[in-house]
PDB file of C-alpha atoms in Angstrom:
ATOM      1  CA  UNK A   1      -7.668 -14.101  -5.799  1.00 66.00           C
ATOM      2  CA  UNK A   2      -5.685 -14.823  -8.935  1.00 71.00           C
ATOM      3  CA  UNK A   3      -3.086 -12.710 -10.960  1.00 74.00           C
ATOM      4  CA  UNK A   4      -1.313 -13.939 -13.923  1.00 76.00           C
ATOM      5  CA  UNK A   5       2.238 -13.009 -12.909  1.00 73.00           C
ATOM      6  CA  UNK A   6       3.236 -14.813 -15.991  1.00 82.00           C
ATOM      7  CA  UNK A   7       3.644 -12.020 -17.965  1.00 85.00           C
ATOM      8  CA  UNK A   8       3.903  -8.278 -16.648  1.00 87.00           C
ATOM      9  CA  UNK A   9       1.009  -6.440 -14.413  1.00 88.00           C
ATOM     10  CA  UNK A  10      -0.120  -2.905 -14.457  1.00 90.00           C
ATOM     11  CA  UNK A  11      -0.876  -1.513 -10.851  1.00 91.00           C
ATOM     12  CA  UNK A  12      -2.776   1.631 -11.309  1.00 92.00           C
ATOM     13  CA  UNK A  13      -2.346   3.800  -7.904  1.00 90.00           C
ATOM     14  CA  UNK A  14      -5.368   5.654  -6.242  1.00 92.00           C
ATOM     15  CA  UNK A  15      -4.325   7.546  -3.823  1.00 90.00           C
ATOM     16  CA  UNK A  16      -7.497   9.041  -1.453  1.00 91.00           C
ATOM     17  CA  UNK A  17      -5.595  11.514   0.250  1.00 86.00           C
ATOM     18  CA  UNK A  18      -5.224  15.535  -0.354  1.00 80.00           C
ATOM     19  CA  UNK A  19      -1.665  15.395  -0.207  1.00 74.00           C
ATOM     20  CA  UNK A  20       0.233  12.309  -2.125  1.00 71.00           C
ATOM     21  CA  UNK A  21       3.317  12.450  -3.475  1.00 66.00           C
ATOM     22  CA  UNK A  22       2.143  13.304  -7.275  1.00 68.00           C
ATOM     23  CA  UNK A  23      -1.045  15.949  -6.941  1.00 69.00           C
ATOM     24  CA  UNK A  24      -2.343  14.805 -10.195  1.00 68.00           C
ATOM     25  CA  UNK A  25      -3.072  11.598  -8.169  1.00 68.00           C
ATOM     26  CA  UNK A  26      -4.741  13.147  -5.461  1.00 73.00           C
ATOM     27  CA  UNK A  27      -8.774  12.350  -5.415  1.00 83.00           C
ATOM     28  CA  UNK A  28     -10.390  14.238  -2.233  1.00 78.00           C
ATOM     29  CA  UNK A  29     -14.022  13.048  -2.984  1.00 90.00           C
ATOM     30  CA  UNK A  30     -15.671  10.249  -4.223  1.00 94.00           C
ATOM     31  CA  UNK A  31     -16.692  12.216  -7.531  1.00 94.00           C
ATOM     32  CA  UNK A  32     -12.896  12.479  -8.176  1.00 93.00           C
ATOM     33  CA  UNK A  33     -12.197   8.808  -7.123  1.00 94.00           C
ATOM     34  CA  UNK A  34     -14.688   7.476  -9.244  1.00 96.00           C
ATOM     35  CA  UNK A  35     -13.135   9.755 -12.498  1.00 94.00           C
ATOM     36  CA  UNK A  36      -9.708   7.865 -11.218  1.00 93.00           C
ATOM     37  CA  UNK A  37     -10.959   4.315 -11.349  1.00 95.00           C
ATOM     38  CA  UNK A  38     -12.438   5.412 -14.609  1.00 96.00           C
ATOM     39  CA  UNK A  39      -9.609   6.698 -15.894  1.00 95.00           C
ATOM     40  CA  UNK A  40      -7.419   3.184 -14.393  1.00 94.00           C
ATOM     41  CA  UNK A  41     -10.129   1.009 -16.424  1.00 96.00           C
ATOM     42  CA  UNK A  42      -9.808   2.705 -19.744  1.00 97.00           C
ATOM     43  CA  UNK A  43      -6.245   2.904 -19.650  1.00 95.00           C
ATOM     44  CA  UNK A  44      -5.735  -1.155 -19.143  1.00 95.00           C
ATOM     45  CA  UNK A  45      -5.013  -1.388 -15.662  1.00 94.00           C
ATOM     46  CA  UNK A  46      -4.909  -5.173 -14.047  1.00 93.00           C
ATOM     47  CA  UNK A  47      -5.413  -4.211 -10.685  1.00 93.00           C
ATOM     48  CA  UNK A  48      -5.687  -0.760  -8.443  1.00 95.00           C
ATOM     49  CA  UNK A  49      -4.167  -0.066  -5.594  1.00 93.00           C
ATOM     50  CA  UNK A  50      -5.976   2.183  -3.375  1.00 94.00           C
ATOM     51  CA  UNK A  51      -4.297   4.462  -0.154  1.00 91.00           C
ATOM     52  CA  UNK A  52      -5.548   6.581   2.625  1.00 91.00           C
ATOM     53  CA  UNK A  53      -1.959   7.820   3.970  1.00 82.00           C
ATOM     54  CA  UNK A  54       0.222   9.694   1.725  1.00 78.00           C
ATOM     55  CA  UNK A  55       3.807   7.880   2.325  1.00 72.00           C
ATOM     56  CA  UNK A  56       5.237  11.457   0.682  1.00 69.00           C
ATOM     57  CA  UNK A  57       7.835  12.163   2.414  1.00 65.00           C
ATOM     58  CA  UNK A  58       6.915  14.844   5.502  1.00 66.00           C
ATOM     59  CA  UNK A  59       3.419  13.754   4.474  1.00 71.00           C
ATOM     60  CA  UNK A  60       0.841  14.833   7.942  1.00 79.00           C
ATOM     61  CA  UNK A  61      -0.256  11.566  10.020  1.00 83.00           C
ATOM     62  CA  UNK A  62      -3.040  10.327   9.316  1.00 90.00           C
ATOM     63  CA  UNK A  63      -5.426   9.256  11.884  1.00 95.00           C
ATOM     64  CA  UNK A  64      -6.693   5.392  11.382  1.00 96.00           C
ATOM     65  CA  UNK A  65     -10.749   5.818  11.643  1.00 97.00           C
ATOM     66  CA  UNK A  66      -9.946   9.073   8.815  1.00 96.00           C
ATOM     67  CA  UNK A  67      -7.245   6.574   6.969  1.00 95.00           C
ATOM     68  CA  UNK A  68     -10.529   3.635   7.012  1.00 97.00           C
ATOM     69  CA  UNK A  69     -12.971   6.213   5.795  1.00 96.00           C
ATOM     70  CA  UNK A  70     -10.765   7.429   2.806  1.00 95.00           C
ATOM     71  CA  UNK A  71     -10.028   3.714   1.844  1.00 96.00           C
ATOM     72  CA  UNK A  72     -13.867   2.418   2.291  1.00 97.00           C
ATOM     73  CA  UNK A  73     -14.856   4.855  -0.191  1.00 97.00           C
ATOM     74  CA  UNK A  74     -12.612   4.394  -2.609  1.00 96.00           C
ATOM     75  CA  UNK A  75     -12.794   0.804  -2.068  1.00 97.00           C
ATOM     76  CA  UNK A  76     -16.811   0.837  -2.501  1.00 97.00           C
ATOM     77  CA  UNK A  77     -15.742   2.810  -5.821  1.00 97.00           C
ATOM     78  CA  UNK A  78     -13.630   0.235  -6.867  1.00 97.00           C
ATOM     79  CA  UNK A  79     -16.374  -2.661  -5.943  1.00 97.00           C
ATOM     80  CA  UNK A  80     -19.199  -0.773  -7.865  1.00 97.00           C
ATOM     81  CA  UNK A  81     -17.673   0.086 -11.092  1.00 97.00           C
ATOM     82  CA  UNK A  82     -15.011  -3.058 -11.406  1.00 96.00           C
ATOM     83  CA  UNK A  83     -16.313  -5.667  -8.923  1.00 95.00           C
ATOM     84  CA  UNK A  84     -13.958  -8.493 -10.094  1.00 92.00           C
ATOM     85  CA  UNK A  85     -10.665  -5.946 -10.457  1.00 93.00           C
ATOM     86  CA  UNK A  86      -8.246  -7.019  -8.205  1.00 94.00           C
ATOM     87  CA  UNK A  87      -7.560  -4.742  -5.263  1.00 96.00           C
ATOM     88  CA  UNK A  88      -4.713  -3.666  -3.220  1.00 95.00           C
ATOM     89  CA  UNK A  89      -4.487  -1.728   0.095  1.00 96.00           C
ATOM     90  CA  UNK A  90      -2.035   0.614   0.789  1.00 92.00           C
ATOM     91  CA  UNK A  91      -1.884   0.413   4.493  1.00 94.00           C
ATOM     92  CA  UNK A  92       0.841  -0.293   7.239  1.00 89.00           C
ATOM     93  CA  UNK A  93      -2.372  -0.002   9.776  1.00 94.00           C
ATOM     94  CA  UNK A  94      -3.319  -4.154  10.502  1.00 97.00           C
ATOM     95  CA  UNK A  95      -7.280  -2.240  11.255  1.00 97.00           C
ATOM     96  CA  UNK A  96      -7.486  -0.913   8.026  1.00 97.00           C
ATOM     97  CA  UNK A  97      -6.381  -3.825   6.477  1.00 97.00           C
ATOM     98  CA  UNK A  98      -8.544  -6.162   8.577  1.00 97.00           C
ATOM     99  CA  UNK A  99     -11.403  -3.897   7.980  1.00 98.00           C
ATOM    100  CA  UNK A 100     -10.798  -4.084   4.372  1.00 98.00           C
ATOM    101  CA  UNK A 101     -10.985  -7.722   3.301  1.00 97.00           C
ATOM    102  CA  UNK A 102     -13.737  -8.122   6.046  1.00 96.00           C
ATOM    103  CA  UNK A 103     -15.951  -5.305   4.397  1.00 97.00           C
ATOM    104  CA  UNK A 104     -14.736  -5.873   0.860  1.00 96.00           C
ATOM    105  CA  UNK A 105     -13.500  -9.288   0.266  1.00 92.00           C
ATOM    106  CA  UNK A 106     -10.231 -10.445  -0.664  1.00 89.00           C
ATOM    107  CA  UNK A 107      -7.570  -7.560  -1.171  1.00 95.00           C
ATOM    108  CA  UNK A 108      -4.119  -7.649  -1.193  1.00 94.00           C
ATOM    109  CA  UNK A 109      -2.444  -6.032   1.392  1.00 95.00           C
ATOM    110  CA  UNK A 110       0.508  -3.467   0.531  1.00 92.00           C
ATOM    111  CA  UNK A 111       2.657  -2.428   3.278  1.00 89.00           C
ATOM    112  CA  UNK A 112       4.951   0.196   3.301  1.00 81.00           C
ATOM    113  CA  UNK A 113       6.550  -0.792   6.228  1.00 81.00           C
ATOM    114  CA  UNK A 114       6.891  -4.888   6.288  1.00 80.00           C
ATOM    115  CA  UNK A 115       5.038  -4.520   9.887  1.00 84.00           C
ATOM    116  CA  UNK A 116       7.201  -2.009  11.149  1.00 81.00           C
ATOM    117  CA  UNK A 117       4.901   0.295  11.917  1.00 85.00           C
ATOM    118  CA  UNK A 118       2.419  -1.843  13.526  1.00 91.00           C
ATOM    119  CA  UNK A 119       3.412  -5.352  14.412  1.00 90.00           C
ATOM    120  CA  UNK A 120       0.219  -6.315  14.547  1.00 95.00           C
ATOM    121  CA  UNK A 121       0.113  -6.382  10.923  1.00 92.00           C
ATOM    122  CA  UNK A 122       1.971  -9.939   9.848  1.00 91.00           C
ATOM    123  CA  UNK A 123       0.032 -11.630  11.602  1.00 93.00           C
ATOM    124  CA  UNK A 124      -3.328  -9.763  10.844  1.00 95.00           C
ATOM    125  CA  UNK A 125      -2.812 -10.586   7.276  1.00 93.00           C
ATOM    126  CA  UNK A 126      -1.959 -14.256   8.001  1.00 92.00           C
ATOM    127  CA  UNK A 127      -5.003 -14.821   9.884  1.00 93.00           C
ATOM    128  CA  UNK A 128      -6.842 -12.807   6.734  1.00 93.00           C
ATOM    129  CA  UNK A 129      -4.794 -15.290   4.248  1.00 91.00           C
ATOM    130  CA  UNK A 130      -4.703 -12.556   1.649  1.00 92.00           C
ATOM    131  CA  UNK A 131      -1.879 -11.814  -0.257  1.00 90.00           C
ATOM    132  CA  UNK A 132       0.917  -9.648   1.182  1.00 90.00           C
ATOM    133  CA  UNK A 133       2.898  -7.271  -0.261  1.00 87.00           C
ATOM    134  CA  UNK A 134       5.793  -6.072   2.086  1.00 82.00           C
ATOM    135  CA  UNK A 135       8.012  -2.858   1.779  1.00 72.00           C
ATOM    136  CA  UNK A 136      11.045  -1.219   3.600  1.00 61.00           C
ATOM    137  CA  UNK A 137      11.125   2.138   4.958  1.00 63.00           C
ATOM    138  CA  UNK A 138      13.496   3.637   7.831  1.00 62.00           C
ATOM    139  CA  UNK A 139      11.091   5.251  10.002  1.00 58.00           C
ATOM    140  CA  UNK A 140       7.869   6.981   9.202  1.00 58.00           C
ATOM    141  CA  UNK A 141       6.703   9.695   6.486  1.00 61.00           C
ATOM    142  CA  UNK A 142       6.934  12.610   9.072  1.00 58.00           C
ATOM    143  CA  UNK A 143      10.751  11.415  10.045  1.00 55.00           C
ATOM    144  CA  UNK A 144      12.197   9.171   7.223  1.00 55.00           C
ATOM    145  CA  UNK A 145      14.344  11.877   5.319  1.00 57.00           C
ATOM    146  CA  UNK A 146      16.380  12.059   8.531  1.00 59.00           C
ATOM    147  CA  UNK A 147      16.799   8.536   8.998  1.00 54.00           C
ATOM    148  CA  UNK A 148      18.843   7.596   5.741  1.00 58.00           C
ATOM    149  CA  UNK A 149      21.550   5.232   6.494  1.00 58.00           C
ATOM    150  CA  UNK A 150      21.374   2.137   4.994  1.00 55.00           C
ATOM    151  CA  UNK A 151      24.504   0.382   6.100  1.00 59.00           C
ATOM    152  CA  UNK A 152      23.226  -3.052   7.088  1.00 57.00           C
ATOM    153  CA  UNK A 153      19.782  -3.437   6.461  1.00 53.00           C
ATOM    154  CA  UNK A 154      17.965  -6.199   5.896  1.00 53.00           C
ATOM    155  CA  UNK A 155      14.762  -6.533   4.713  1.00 51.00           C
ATOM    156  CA  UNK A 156      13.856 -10.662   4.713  1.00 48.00           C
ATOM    157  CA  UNK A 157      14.477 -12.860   7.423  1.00 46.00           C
ATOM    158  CA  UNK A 158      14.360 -16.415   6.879  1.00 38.00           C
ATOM    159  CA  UNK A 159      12.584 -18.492   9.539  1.00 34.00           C
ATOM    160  CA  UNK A 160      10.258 -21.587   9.666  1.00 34.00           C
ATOM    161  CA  UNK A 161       6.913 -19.000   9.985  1.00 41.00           C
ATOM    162  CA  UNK A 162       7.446 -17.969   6.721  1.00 44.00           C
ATOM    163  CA  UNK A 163       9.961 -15.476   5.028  1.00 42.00           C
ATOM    164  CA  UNK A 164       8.847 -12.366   6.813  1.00 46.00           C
ATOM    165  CA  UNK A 165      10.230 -14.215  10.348  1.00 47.00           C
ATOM    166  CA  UNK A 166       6.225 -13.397  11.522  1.00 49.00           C
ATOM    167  CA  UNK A 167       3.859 -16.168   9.760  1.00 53.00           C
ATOM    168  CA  UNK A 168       2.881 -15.148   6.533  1.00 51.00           C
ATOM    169  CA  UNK A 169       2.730 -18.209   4.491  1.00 52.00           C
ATOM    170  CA  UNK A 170       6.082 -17.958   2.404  1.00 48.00           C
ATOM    171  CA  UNK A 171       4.418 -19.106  -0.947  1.00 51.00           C
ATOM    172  CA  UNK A 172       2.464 -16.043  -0.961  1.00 49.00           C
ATOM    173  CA  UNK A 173       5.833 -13.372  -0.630  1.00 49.00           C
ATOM    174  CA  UNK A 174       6.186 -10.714  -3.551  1.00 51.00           C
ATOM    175  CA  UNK A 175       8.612  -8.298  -3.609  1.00 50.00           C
ATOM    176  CA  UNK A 176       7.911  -4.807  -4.619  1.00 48.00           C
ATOM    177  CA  UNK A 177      10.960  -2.919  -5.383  1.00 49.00           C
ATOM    178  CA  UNK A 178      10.528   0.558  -4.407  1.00 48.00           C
ATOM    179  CA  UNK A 179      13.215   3.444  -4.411  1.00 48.00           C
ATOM    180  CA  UNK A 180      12.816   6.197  -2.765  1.00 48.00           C
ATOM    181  CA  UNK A 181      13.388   9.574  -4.181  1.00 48.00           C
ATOM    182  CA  UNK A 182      15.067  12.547  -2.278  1.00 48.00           C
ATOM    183  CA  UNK A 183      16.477  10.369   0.489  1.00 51.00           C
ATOM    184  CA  UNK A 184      19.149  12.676   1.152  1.00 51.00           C
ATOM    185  CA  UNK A 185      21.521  13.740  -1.547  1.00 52.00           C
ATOM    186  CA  UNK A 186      23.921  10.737  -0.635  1.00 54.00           C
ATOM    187  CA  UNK A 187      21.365   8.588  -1.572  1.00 52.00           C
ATOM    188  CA  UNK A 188      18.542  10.188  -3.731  1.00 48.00           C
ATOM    189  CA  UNK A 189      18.366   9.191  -7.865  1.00 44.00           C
TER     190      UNK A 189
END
């Protein structure tokens, strides 16, 4: 997969849960998904990045086999109406990712939590060799607005298995700046 990061990309987000962060994002069934891909292709977007688990902060868990089945159908969506758009997956579950690029082909993998939240991830997407995008985030959606101290975090480790410290080739690292809104009030924008 190539992307022209020469000049600026447009990611649209489609998020396949009831509950995301923005509701007018949320698409519940495929009808609504495929209106949303739609909507992404008409408005210019260079790639779509697709989630099963809200990240919303006090979002519910999300159960993996429920988390594939929102994310294969939006995927197939994706596949049908756009079959050369480039894809992300908005997943910190090394299944759903695996389960992605082998069902769908090459995705790029977006990971809230930089294998935090499973470690099997890293290494899942090394083995997959598909782009990796990796994240930061103290904890989980049910439990990160209690866990807002930032004093001495680091987010990249150098190491000789790539710049993740866990194997990902480090010619394929991209950051994705992310803030997070309504931290705490210390902290929130």
């Amino acid at each position: 997969m190539r992307i022209d990061f020469s000049q600026p990309c447009v990611m649209a987000i489609l998020n396949a849960t009831p509950d995301s962060f923005f509701a007018g994002s949320r698409t519940a069934d495929e009808a609504a998904i495929e209106r949303r891909v739609r909507e992404c292709l008409d408005q210019g977007a260079d790639l779509i990045d697709v989630g099963g688990y809200s990240s919303r902060p006090g979002a519910d868990a999300v159960a993996p086999d429920e988390e594939w089945r929102r994310v294969s159908t939006a995927l197939g969506v994706v596949r049908r109406l756009a079959p050369h758009m480039p894809v992300s997956v908005d997943t910190f579950r090394a299944s759903v990712a695996a389960q992605a690029a082998e069902r769908f082909g090459e995705v790029i993998i977006n990971d809230i939590s930089a294998g935090e939240l499973d470690p099997a991830m890293p290494a899942t997407v090394a083995r997959l060799g598909v782009p990796y995008i990796i994240m930061h985030m103290k904890g989980d959606p049910q439990t990160m607005q209690t866990l807002t101290d930032y004093r001495g975090v680091r987010l990249f480790r150098a190491s000789g298995r790539g710049a993740d410290g866990r194997g990902h080739p480090a010619r394929e690292h991209r950051a994705r700046p992310r803030i997070r809104i309504r931290q705490n009030p210390r902290t929130e924008l």
